[in-house]
Short mmCIF file of C-alpha atoms and ligand atoms in Angstrom, two decimals:
data_model
loop_
_atom_site.label_atom_id
_atom_site.label_comp_id
_atom_site.label_asym_id
_atom_site.label_seq_id
_atom_site.Cartn_x
_atom_site.Cartn_y
_atom_site.Cartn_z
CA MET I 1 0.00 0.00 0.00
CA TYR I 2 2.77 2.43 0.93
CA LEU I 3 5.49 0.92 -1.20
CA SER I 4 7.07 2.32 -4.29
CA VAL I 5 9.10 0.37 -6.78
CA LEU I 6 12.61 -0.55 -5.65
CA GLY I 7 15.03 2.36 -5.82
CA GLY I 8 12.10 4.69 -6.57
CA LYS I 9 12.43 8.44 -6.73
CA ASN I 10 11.14 8.86 -3.22
CA ASN I 11 14.41 9.27 -1.45
CA ALA I 12 16.24 12.54 -1.84
CA GLN I 13 19.55 10.92 -0.95
CA THR I 14 19.16 8.74 -4.02
CA THR I 15 18.25 11.72 -6.17
CA LYS I 16 21.23 13.70 -4.93
CA ASP I 17 23.62 10.80 -5.13
CA THR I 18 22.80 9.63 -8.64
CA LYS I 19 24.03 13.04 -9.79
CA HIS I 20 27.52 11.63 -9.40
CA GLU I 21 26.99 8.45 -11.33
CA GLY I 22 28.61 10.05 -14.37
CA LYS I 23 31.79 10.74 -12.38
CA ARG I 24 32.10 7.15 -11.27
CA SER I 25 35.12 5.21 -12.37
CA LYS I 26 36.19 1.63 -11.71
CA THR I 27 38.16 2.69 -8.66
CA LEU I 28 35.80 5.30 -7.19
CA PRO I 29 32.96 4.18 -4.93
CA ARG I 30 29.41 5.25 -5.70
CA GLU I 31 28.35 8.25 -3.67
CA LEU I 32 25.28 6.47 -2.42
CA ASN I 33 23.98 5.16 0.90
CA TYR I 34 24.41 1.38 0.67
CA TRP I 35 21.51 0.73 3.08
CA LEU I 36 19.10 2.34 0.63
CA THR I 37 19.94 -0.34 -1.92
CA THR I 38 18.51 -2.94 0.48
CA VAL I 39 15.03 -1.50 1.02
CA GLN I 40 11.97 -0.12 -0.67
CA MET I 41 11.25 3.02 1.31
CA PRO I 42 7.52 3.55 1.77
CA VAL I 43 5.88 6.37 -0.14
CA PRO I 44 2.89 7.81 1.71
CA PRO I 45 -0.23 8.53 -0.28
CA ALA I 46 -0.36 12.14 -1.53
CA GLN I 47 -3.00 13.88 0.56
CA PRO I 48 -3.43 17.38 1.98
CA LEU I 49 -2.13 18.14 5.45
CA PRO I 50 -4.78 17.64 8.14
CA GLU I 51 -6.30 20.92 9.28
CA LYS I 52 -5.95 20.21 13.00
CA VAL I 53 -4.10 17.56 15.06
CA ASP I 54 -3.41 16.75 18.68
CA VAL I 55 0.32 16.41 17.99
CA ALA I 56 2.41 17.57 15.05
CA VAL I 57 5.68 15.65 14.89
CA ILE I 58 8.54 17.33 13.02
CA GLY I 59 10.99 14.88 11.40
CA SER I 60 10.50 11.30 10.26
CA GLY I 61 13.55 9.63 11.80
CA PHE I 62 13.61 7.25 14.76
CA THR I 63 12.59 10.01 17.20
CA GLY I 64 9.63 11.29 15.21
CA LEU I 65 8.35 7.94 13.99
CA SER I 66 8.59 6.05 17.28
CA ALA I 67 6.74 8.97 18.92
CA ALA I 68 4.11 9.13 16.16
CA LEU I 69 3.51 5.38 16.39
CA ALA I 70 3.17 5.43 20.18
CA LEU I 71 0.88 8.48 20.11
CA ALA I 72 -1.34 7.08 17.36
CA LYS I 73 -1.64 3.81 19.30
CA ARG I 74 -2.87 5.82 22.28
CA GLY I 75 -5.59 7.31 20.10
CA ALA I 76 -4.04 10.74 19.48
CA LYS I 77 -4.55 12.46 16.15
CA VAL I 78 -1.01 12.87 14.83
CA ALA I 79 0.67 14.18 11.67
CA VAL I 80 4.37 13.85 10.87
CA LEU I 81 5.92 16.66 8.82
CA GLU I 82 9.10 15.73 6.97
CA SER I 83 10.97 18.24 4.86
CA GLU I 84 12.40 15.57 2.54
CA THR I 85 11.28 11.95 2.44
CA ILE I 86 10.69 9.25 5.06
CA GLY I 87 13.82 8.54 7.08
CA TRP I 88 15.89 10.93 4.96
CA GLY I 89 18.04 12.15 7.88
CA ALA I 90 20.57 10.27 10.00
CA SER I 91 18.13 7.44 10.68
CA SER I 92 18.64 5.82 7.26
CA ARG I 93 22.32 6.72 6.98
CA ASN I 94 23.89 5.43 10.17
CA GLY I 95 26.05 2.43 11.05
CA GLY I 96 23.11 0.50 12.51
CA MET I 97 24.85 -0.02 15.87
CA VAL I 98 22.28 -0.35 18.64
CA LEU I 99 24.52 0.50 21.56
CA SER I 100 24.38 0.43 25.34
CA GLY I 101 25.76 3.30 27.40
CA LEU I 102 26.14 6.96 26.54
CA LYS I 103 28.80 8.82 24.63
CA LEU I 104 30.47 9.94 27.86
CA GLY I 105 32.15 7.42 30.17
CA VAL I 106 30.46 6.40 33.41
CA ASN I 107 33.01 8.01 35.71
CA GLN I 108 32.53 11.35 34.01
CA LEU I 109 28.74 10.91 34.19
CA ILE I 110 28.81 10.12 37.90
CA SER I 111 31.02 13.08 38.71
CA ARG I 112 28.78 15.38 36.69
CA TYR I 113 25.30 14.12 37.63
CA GLY I 114 25.76 11.98 40.74
CA ARG I 115 25.10 8.27 41.22
CA GLU I 116 21.31 8.19 41.20
CA LEU I 117 20.68 10.18 38.04
CA THR I 118 23.53 8.41 36.23
CA ARG I 119 22.05 5.07 37.28
CA ARG I 120 18.71 6.03 35.72
CA MET I 121 20.37 7.31 32.53
CA TYR I 122 22.43 4.15 32.17
CA ALA I 123 19.33 2.00 32.76
CA ALA I 124 17.57 4.04 30.05
CA SER I 125 20.39 3.20 27.63
CA LEU I 126 19.81 -0.52 28.26
CA GLU I 127 16.04 -0.09 28.09
CA SER I 128 16.48 1.68 24.75
CA ILE I 129 17.91 -1.48 23.16
CA ASP I 130 14.96 -3.47 24.52
CA ALA I 131 12.67 -0.80 23.06
CA VAL I 132 14.12 -1.34 19.58
CA GLU I 133 13.90 -5.12 19.94
CA ARG I 134 10.29 -4.92 21.13
CA LEU I 135 9.24 -2.65 18.27
CA VAL I 136 10.96 -4.85 15.69
CA LYS I 137 9.07 -7.88 17.05
CA GLU I 138 5.70 -6.21 17.59
CA GLU I 139 5.67 -4.48 14.22
CA ASN I 140 7.29 -7.40 12.45
CA ILE I 141 10.04 -5.26 10.91
CA ALA I 142 12.50 -7.27 8.78
CA CYS I 143 15.64 -5.29 9.58
CA ASP I 144 18.22 -7.91 10.63
CA PHE I 145 18.13 -6.89 14.30
CA ALA I 146 20.62 -9.17 16.09
CA ARG I 147 22.17 -9.00 19.56
CA THR I 148 25.73 -9.40 18.31
CA GLY I 149 27.25 -7.33 21.13
CA HIS I 150 29.65 -4.43 20.77
CA LEU I 151 33.42 -4.25 21.14
CA GLU I 152 35.30 -1.10 22.07
CA VAL I 153 38.98 -1.36 21.15
CA ALA I 154 41.76 0.58 22.88
CA CYS I 155 44.08 2.67 20.69
CA LYS I 156 46.49 3.26 23.58
CA GLN I 157 47.62 1.33 26.64
CA ALA I 158 46.21 4.11 28.85
CA HIS I 159 42.78 3.68 27.26
CA PHE I 160 42.90 -0.06 27.91
CA ASP I 161 43.97 0.51 31.51
CA GLY I 162 40.75 2.51 32.04
CA TYR I 163 38.51 -0.38 30.92
CA ALA I 164 38.89 -2.48 34.07
CA ARG I 165 37.74 0.41 36.24
CA GLN I 166 34.78 1.15 33.97
CA VAL I 167 33.69 -2.49 34.01
CA GLU I 168 33.95 -2.54 37.79
CA VAL I 169 31.89 0.67 38.20
CA ILE I 170 29.21 -0.43 35.70
CA GLY I 171 28.94 -3.82 37.45
CA ARG I 172 28.74 -2.31 40.93
CA GLU I 173 26.62 0.76 40.26
CA PHE I 174 24.37 -0.38 37.42
CA ASN I 175 24.33 -4.16 37.88
CA HIS I 176 25.37 -4.65 34.27
CA SER I 177 28.23 -6.89 33.09
CA LEU I 178 30.82 -5.94 30.53
CA ARG I 179 33.95 -7.95 29.83
CA VAL I 180 37.54 -6.76 29.43
CA VAL I 181 39.48 -8.56 26.70
CA GLY I 182 43.27 -8.49 27.03
CA ARG I 183 45.51 -8.03 24.01
CA ASP I 184 46.44 -11.72 24.02
CA GLN I 185 42.77 -12.73 23.63
CA LEU I 186 41.70 -9.99 21.28
CA GLY I 187 42.13 -12.28 18.26
CA ASP I 188 38.89 -14.04 19.31
CA GLU I 189 37.09 -10.74 18.80
CA ILE I 190 38.76 -8.95 15.91
CA GLY I 191 41.16 -9.80 13.09
CA SER I 192 43.43 -6.83 13.71
CA ASP I 193 46.52 -6.60 15.89
CA ILE I 194 46.82 -2.81 16.20
CA TYR I 195 44.86 -2.48 19.45
CA PHE I 196 45.86 -2.75 23.10
CA GLY I 197 42.80 -4.71 24.18
CA GLY I 198 39.05 -4.33 24.22
CA MET I 199 35.81 -4.21 26.21
CA VAL I 200 32.71 -6.17 25.20
CA ASP I 201 29.05 -5.61 25.97
CA GLU I 202 26.97 -8.57 24.81
CA VAL I 203 23.62 -6.76 24.98
CA SER I 204 24.26 -4.34 22.12
CA ALA I 205 22.88 -5.17 18.72
CA GLY I 206 23.16 -4.51 15.02
CA VAL I 207 20.36 -3.54 12.67
CA ASN I 208 19.82 -2.43 9.08
CA PRO I 209 18.81 1.17 9.89
CA ALA I 210 17.08 1.97 6.60
CA ARG I 211 14.89 -1.11 6.89
CA TYR I 212 14.21 -0.26 10.52
CA VAL I 213 13.15 3.33 9.83
CA SER I 214 11.11 2.18 6.86
CA GLY I 215 9.34 -0.39 9.06
CA LEU I 216 8.64 2.24 11.72
CA ALA I 217 7.10 4.50 9.06
CA VAL I 218 4.84 1.72 7.81
CA ALA I 219 3.82 0.93 11.40
CA ALA I 220 3.11 4.61 12.21
CA MET I 221 1.00 5.07 9.08
CA GLY I 222 -0.77 1.77 9.77
CA ALA I 223 -1.62 3.03 13.26
CA GLY I 224 -3.20 6.14 11.73
CA ALA I 225 -0.40 8.74 11.77
CA PRO I 226 -0.04 10.27 8.29
CA ILE I 227 3.49 11.18 7.19
CA CYS I 228 3.60 14.32 5.05
CA GLU I 229 6.71 14.28 2.90
CA ARG I 230 8.22 17.43 1.38
CA ALA I 231 6.51 19.42 4.11
CA ARG I 232 9.27 21.55 5.58
CA LEU I 233 8.24 23.35 8.74
CA GLN I 234 8.93 27.03 8.09
CA ASN I 235 7.70 28.73 11.23
CA ILE I 236 5.53 28.22 14.29
CA GLN I 237 3.42 30.66 16.27
CA ARG I 238 1.41 30.15 19.40
CA GLU I 239 -2.30 30.27 18.59
CA SER I 240 -5.31 29.33 20.72
CA ARG I 241 -8.36 27.63 19.26
CA ASN I 242 -11.71 27.65 21.03
CA GLY I 243 -9.90 28.57 24.21
CA ALA I 244 -7.36 25.72 23.86
CA PRO I 245 -3.71 26.75 23.68
CA GLY I 246 -1.74 25.42 20.72
CA PHE I 247 0.38 26.28 17.73
CA ARG I 248 -0.09 27.38 14.15
CA LEU I 249 2.49 25.66 11.92
CA ASN I 250 3.37 26.88 8.45
CA SER I 251 5.05 24.40 6.16
CA SER I 252 6.12 24.31 2.53
CA ARG I 253 2.93 22.31 1.90
CA GLY I 254 0.56 24.54 3.80
CA GLY I 255 -0.50 25.12 7.38
CA LEU I 256 -2.07 23.19 10.23
CA TRP I 257 -2.96 23.74 13.86
CA ALA I 258 -1.61 21.48 16.59
CA ARG I 259 -2.34 21.28 20.28
CA ASN I 260 1.25 20.04 20.85
CA VAL I 261 4.41 19.90 18.77
CA LEU I 262 7.30 17.45 19.07
CA VAL I 263 10.53 18.43 17.31
CA GLY I 264 12.70 15.45 16.31
CA THR I 265 14.98 17.08 13.75
CA SER I 266 18.32 16.11 15.32
CA GLY I 267 21.38 17.30 13.34
CA TYR I 268 19.11 18.78 10.68
CA THR I 269 17.42 21.23 13.08
CA GLY I 270 17.00 24.51 11.23
CA ALA I 271 15.72 28.06 11.28
CA ALA I 272 12.10 27.12 12.08
CA THR I 273 13.12 26.30 15.66
CA PRO I 274 15.88 28.85 16.30
CA ALA I 275 16.10 28.42 20.09
CA LEU I 276 16.71 24.68 19.70
CA ARG I 277 19.08 25.16 16.80
CA ARG I 278 21.35 27.27 19.00
CA LYS I 279 21.74 24.33 21.39
CA ILE I 280 22.83 21.80 18.75
CA ILE I 281 26.10 21.40 16.90
CA PRO I 282 25.64 19.54 13.59
CA ILE I 283 28.66 17.33 12.86
CA GLY I 284 29.32 15.22 9.79
CA SER I 285 29.92 11.49 9.95
CA PHE I 286 30.80 9.38 6.93
CA ILE I 287 30.74 5.72 5.97
CA ILE I 288 32.20 3.48 3.28
CA THR I 289 31.21 -0.09 2.52
CA THR I 290 33.26 -2.61 0.61
CA GLU I 291 32.19 -5.19 -1.89
CA VAL I 292 30.75 -8.41 -0.39
CA LEU I 293 33.58 -10.31 1.33
CA PRO I 294 34.10 -14.06 1.12
CA GLU I 295 32.60 -15.73 4.21
CA GLY I 296 36.01 -16.89 5.51
CA LEU I 297 37.52 -13.40 5.27
CA ALA I 298 34.50 -11.81 6.95
CA ARG I 299 34.80 -14.24 9.89
CA GLU I 300 38.54 -13.58 10.11
CA LEU I 301 37.97 -9.81 10.38
CA SER I 302 35.12 -10.04 12.87
CA PRO I 303 34.82 -13.57 14.30
CA ARG I 304 31.81 -12.68 16.49
CA ASN I 305 30.23 -10.16 14.16
CA ARG I 306 30.54 -7.38 16.76
CA GLN I 307 29.62 -3.72 16.41
CA ILE I 308 33.11 -2.24 16.82
CA TYR I 309 34.40 1.24 17.62
CA ASP I 310 37.72 2.53 18.86
CA SER I 311 38.66 4.60 21.89
CA LYS I 312 39.69 7.85 20.17
CA ASN I 313 37.74 11.12 20.15
CA TYR I 314 38.10 11.17 16.36
CA LEU I 315 36.97 7.58 16.27
CA TYR I 316 36.37 4.86 13.69
CA TYR I 317 33.33 2.58 13.95
CA TYR I 318 32.89 -0.53 11.88
CA ARG I 319 30.98 -3.78 11.45
CA LEU I 320 29.97 -6.34 8.89
CA THR I 321 26.71 -5.76 7.08
CA PRO I 322 24.27 -8.68 7.00
CA ASP I 323 25.57 -9.56 3.50
CA ASN I 324 29.21 -9.49 4.71
CA ARG I 325 30.48 -6.14 3.49
CA MET I 326 32.83 -4.25 5.76
CA LEU I 327 31.06 -1.03 6.77
CA PHE I 328 33.62 1.47 8.05
CA GLY I 329 32.69 4.90 9.38
CA GLY I 330 34.20 7.90 11.06
CA ARG I 331 34.31 11.61 11.45
CA ALA I 332 36.50 11.97 8.37
CA ALA I 333 35.49 15.62 8.09
CA PHE I 334 33.81 17.59 10.83
CA PHE I 335 31.49 19.50 8.52
CA PRO I 336 28.16 17.91 7.55
CA GLU I 337 27.85 16.01 4.31
CA THR I 338 28.42 17.81 1.03
CA ASP I 339 29.65 16.44 -2.29
CA ARG I 340 33.15 17.56 -1.33
CA THR I 341 33.24 16.15 2.22
CA ILE I 342 31.79 12.85 1.02
CA ARG I 343 34.41 12.44 -1.73
CA LYS I 344 37.22 13.41 0.63
CA SER I 345 35.94 10.98 3.26
CA ALA I 346 36.07 8.00 0.91
CA ASP I 347 39.88 8.22 0.75
CA ILE I 348 40.36 9.02 4.44
CA LEU I 349 38.15 6.14 5.54
CA ARG I 350 39.70 3.64 3.13
CA PHE I 351 43.10 4.57 4.53
CA GLY I 352 41.78 4.07 8.08
CA MET I 353 40.18 0.75 7.18
CA ILE I 354 43.45 -0.59 5.77
CA GLU I 355 45.32 0.54 8.87
CA VAL I 356 42.92 -1.59 10.93
CA TYR I 357 42.61 -4.40 8.41
CA PRO I 358 45.63 -4.62 6.04
CA LEU I 359 43.91 -7.69 4.53
CA LEU I 360 41.43 -5.32 2.87
CA ARG I 361 44.15 -3.51 0.90
CA SER I 362 42.89 -4.75 -2.46
CA THR I 363 39.23 -4.95 -1.55
CA LYS I 364 36.98 -2.68 -3.56
CA VAL I 365 35.09 0.07 -1.75
CA GLU I 366 31.69 0.22 -3.40
CA TYR I 367 29.74 2.92 -1.53
CA VAL I 368 30.42 6.13 0.36
CA TRP I 369 27.95 8.48 1.98
CA GLY I 370 27.58 10.91 4.86
CA GLY I 371 25.08 12.19 7.35
CA THR I 372 24.77 14.70 10.16
CA LEU I 373 24.98 13.94 13.86
CA ASP I 374 23.65 16.21 16.57
CA PHE I 375 25.87 17.05 19.50
CA CYS I 376 24.78 19.21 22.41
CA PHE I 377 27.44 21.30 24.13
CA ASP I 378 27.72 18.79 26.99
CA ILE I 379 27.68 15.73 24.65
CA MET I 380 24.50 14.44 26.30
CA PRO I 381 21.04 13.54 25.00
CA HIS I 382 18.42 16.08 26.04
CA ALA I 383 14.64 16.08 26.10
CA GLY I 384 12.28 18.76 27.29
CA GLN I 385 10.31 21.81 26.20
CA ILE I 386 11.61 24.97 24.60
CA ASP I 387 9.24 27.84 23.73
CA GLY I 388 6.41 25.41 24.54
CA LEU I 389 7.58 22.84 21.96
CA TYR I 390 8.58 19.34 23.03
CA PHE I 391 11.96 18.15 21.76
CA ALA I 392 14.41 15.25 22.04
CA VAL I 393 17.90 15.70 20.57
CA GLY I 394 21.63 15.35 21.28
CA TYR I 395 22.26 11.69 20.51
CA ALA I 396 25.93 12.25 19.60
CA GLY I 397 26.23 9.16 17.41
CA HIS I 398 24.34 6.93 19.89
CA GLY I 399 20.89 7.59 18.49
CA VAL I 400 19.63 4.35 16.96
CA ALA I 401 18.49 3.02 20.32
CA MET I 402 18.24 6.31 22.23
CA ALA I 403 16.16 8.17 19.61
CA THR I 404 13.69 5.27 19.55
CA TYR I 405 13.46 5.36 23.34
CA GLN I 406 13.16 9.16 23.46
CA GLY I 407 10.37 9.12 20.88
CA GLN I 408 8.41 6.70 23.05
CA LYS I 409 9.09 8.63 26.25
CA MET I 410 8.06 11.91 24.62
CA ALA I 411 4.82 10.30 23.42
CA GLU I 412 4.14 9.11 26.97
CA TRP I 413 4.86 12.60 28.37
CA ILE I 414 2.61 14.36 25.84
CA ALA I 415 -0.20 11.85 26.32
CA GLU I 416 -0.05 11.56 30.12
CA GLY I 417 1.26 15.00 31.07
CA LYS I 418 4.12 13.56 33.16
CA THR I 419 7.42 11.84 32.56
CA ASP I 420 10.12 9.92 34.38
CA ASN I 421 12.63 10.46 31.56
CA PRO I 422 15.97 11.22 33.29
CA PHE I 423 17.21 13.22 30.30
CA THR I 424 14.61 15.89 31.05
CA GLU I 425 16.22 16.45 34.43
CA ILE I 426 19.70 17.55 33.38
CA PRO I 427 20.55 21.15 32.47
CA MET I 428 20.96 21.80 28.75
CA PRO I 429 23.82 24.21 28.21
CA GLY I 430 24.08 26.64 25.32
CA ALA I 431 27.30 27.80 23.68
CA PRO I 432 29.92 29.36 25.95
CA LEU I 433 29.39 33.15 25.98
CA GLY I 434 26.38 32.62 23.71
CA LEU I 435 28.66 32.83 20.66
CA TYR I 436 26.55 30.64 18.41
CA ASN I 437 23.56 31.24 16.17
CA GLY I 438 23.29 27.68 14.83
CA LYS I 439 26.03 28.05 12.20
CA PRO I 440 29.00 26.06 13.53
CA TRP I 441 31.88 28.36 12.52
CA PHE I 442 34.10 26.70 15.12
CA LEU I 443 34.04 23.18 13.64
CA PRO I 444 37.49 23.32 12.01
CA PHE I 445 38.94 24.40 15.39
CA ALA I 446 37.01 21.66 17.20
CA GLY I 447 38.23 19.09 14.65
CA ALA I 448 41.83 20.19 15.16
CA TYR I 449 41.36 20.22 18.94
CA TYR I 450 40.12 16.62 19.01
CA LYS I 451 42.93 15.47 16.73
CA VAL I 452 45.47 16.98 19.10
CA LEU I 453 43.65 15.43 22.06
CA ASP I 454 43.97 12.03 20.40
CA TRP I 455 47.73 12.48 20.07
CA VAL I 456 48.29 13.52 23.66
CA SER I 457 45.75 11.49 25.68
C1 FAD N 501 26.88 8.53 9.35
C2 FAD N 501 26.19 8.30 10.66
C3 FAD N 501 26.44 7.14 11.38
C4 FAD N 501 25.79 6.91 12.60
N1 FAD N 501 25.97 5.71 13.22
C5 FAD N 501 25.25 5.43 14.33
C6 FAD N 501 25.32 4.14 14.91
O1 FAD N 501 25.94 3.22 14.38
N2 FAD N 501 24.64 3.93 16.08
C7 FAD N 501 23.89 4.91 16.66
O2 FAD N 501 23.30 4.68 17.71
N3 FAD N 501 23.76 6.13 16.09
C8 FAD N 501 24.41 6.41 14.93
N4 FAD N 501 24.25 7.61 14.32
C9 FAD N 501 23.31 8.58 14.93
C10 FAD N 501 21.85 8.23 14.63
O3 FAD N 501 21.70 7.91 13.27
C11 FAD N 501 20.98 9.45 14.98
O4 FAD N 501 21.23 9.83 16.31
C12 FAD N 501 19.48 9.15 14.85
O5 FAD N 501 19.19 8.61 13.59
C13 FAD N 501 18.69 10.44 15.07
O6 FAD N 501 17.34 10.19 14.74
P1 FAD N 501 16.33 11.37 14.69
O7 FAD N 501 15.02 10.82 14.32
O8 FAD N 501 16.38 12.17 15.94
O9 FAD N 501 16.88 12.35 13.53
P2 FAD N 501 17.04 12.14 11.96
O10 FAD N 501 16.98 10.72 11.57
O11 FAD N 501 18.24 12.92 11.55
O12 FAD N 501 15.73 12.80 11.36
C14 FAD N 501 15.49 14.18 11.41
C15 FAD N 501 14.55 14.50 10.25
O13 FAD N 501 14.03 15.82 10.43
C16 FAD N 501 13.78 16.35 9.15
N5 FAD N 501 13.67 17.80 9.29
C17 FAD N 501 14.63 18.68 9.63
N6 FAD N 501 14.14 19.94 9.65
C18 FAD N 501 12.83 19.86 9.31
C19 FAD N 501 11.78 20.82 9.13
N7 FAD N 501 11.99 22.13 9.31
N8 FAD N 501 10.56 20.38 8.76
C20 FAD N 501 10.30 19.05 8.57
N9 FAD N 501 11.28 18.09 8.73
C21 FAD N 501 12.52 18.49 9.08
C22 FAD N 501 15.00 15.90 8.35
O14 FAD N 501 14.75 15.94 6.96
C23 FAD N 501 15.22 14.49 8.89
O15 FAD N 501 14.63 13.50 8.07
C24 FAD N 501 24.89 7.88 13.12
C25 FAD N 501 24.63 9.05 12.40
C26 FAD N 501 25.27 9.26 11.18
C27 FAD N 501 24.98 10.52 10.42
#
């Protein structure tokens, strides 16, 4: 009902990327998101925007769609506005790692927020993986969700030395077991000898993110939440109707009135929500995937099929895809994706991949693409209300599970008027000295800073 033909014109990434087909040579990868070659993204029926809804959801990624689905199931009248096409943002472009924990280490979290709040945030990170698993089962989404576990690998001895303490704290404080893997046993986990050891969490999972976001969209529409593509929110004003407070939304496809608004625009947050935009730093992340590897080679590189990332600030993350390609990602450029940053990233990432896996020296890289992450100034997820609008943002590269969870928690809050979401309880800082209007002029300096930090720490 919602499906287009395979590779249909519905996805703007495809439209943008095919522009470069002419420039392709035998050695250059296609500038195209590999995940999109594995799925038929749903195309919602063309219909006018509803005139009035209980909740307008902005953005059709994991945040927006999991919220829309949960709200529609509770009987709310919902509409999702998406400026491009379903799942166009980070949700279809990511590495598909469904990870436990937060971007910051537990010791830093405890010293910043105290034991109790950190305990609740860490529990939420575990609950978020369960939330993805539950949704996949309940909505019957064929997206290769598998609890393969994740492996963090140490780029320096000092990083490895910190693992034992982290495992001890997480076990004691959060009753959750991780395992330290010494250098001599690391061969059981990864076919690379450049690391000083690793740390494994068996509860993390892998997923095909484009199939997952596509399945969420189908489920949300099936539950009665229309998704309005090519409807870019342009501005919002407060406006009461029949004595009820609410908002007038103007979009590129017309207007509607909503009692409540949930903004789930992540790294793509723009001028329509200026106060939120000033709290978010959009940062580019890029991925390459190789040709399909022979089964034996794939097992040699990743014997347990882990979701792997390293211990640097300027980190690499990598995994096998379900069809045994090596997917290798990183912050090859700090700026969000453009034709130039994507092309540049292909070389940088291939170089990084061969450093980790010299065996892949002559393996063909078939795809390269990029997407935008959202970082808050304290590198934490945040949820709350700003100018009366609900929002959940700040996933910092940990959003597959957390955005799903936040969408559900926001739906619960809007529907029930109360929430126990710990991420609403932490302060959300703005830029130091307020020197930021949403245009991240400082990214080159930040990029250089983190590179230096990786040399010295
Ligand atoms: C390359 C890359 C790799 C990543 N890898 C991982 C990983 O392996 N594991 C992990 O946990 N996380 C990863 N992430 C992060 C994760 O993908 C995101 O945190 C998550 O997808 C955010 O979901 P979201 O729904 O909040 O936002 P998005 O999926 O970005 O969706 C936001 C949507 O809002 C729309 N929008 C913006 N402005 C407007 C407007 N004015 N009107 C209407 N619509 C609008 C956009 O078009 C977009 O579709 C990665 C991200 C990238 C870019």
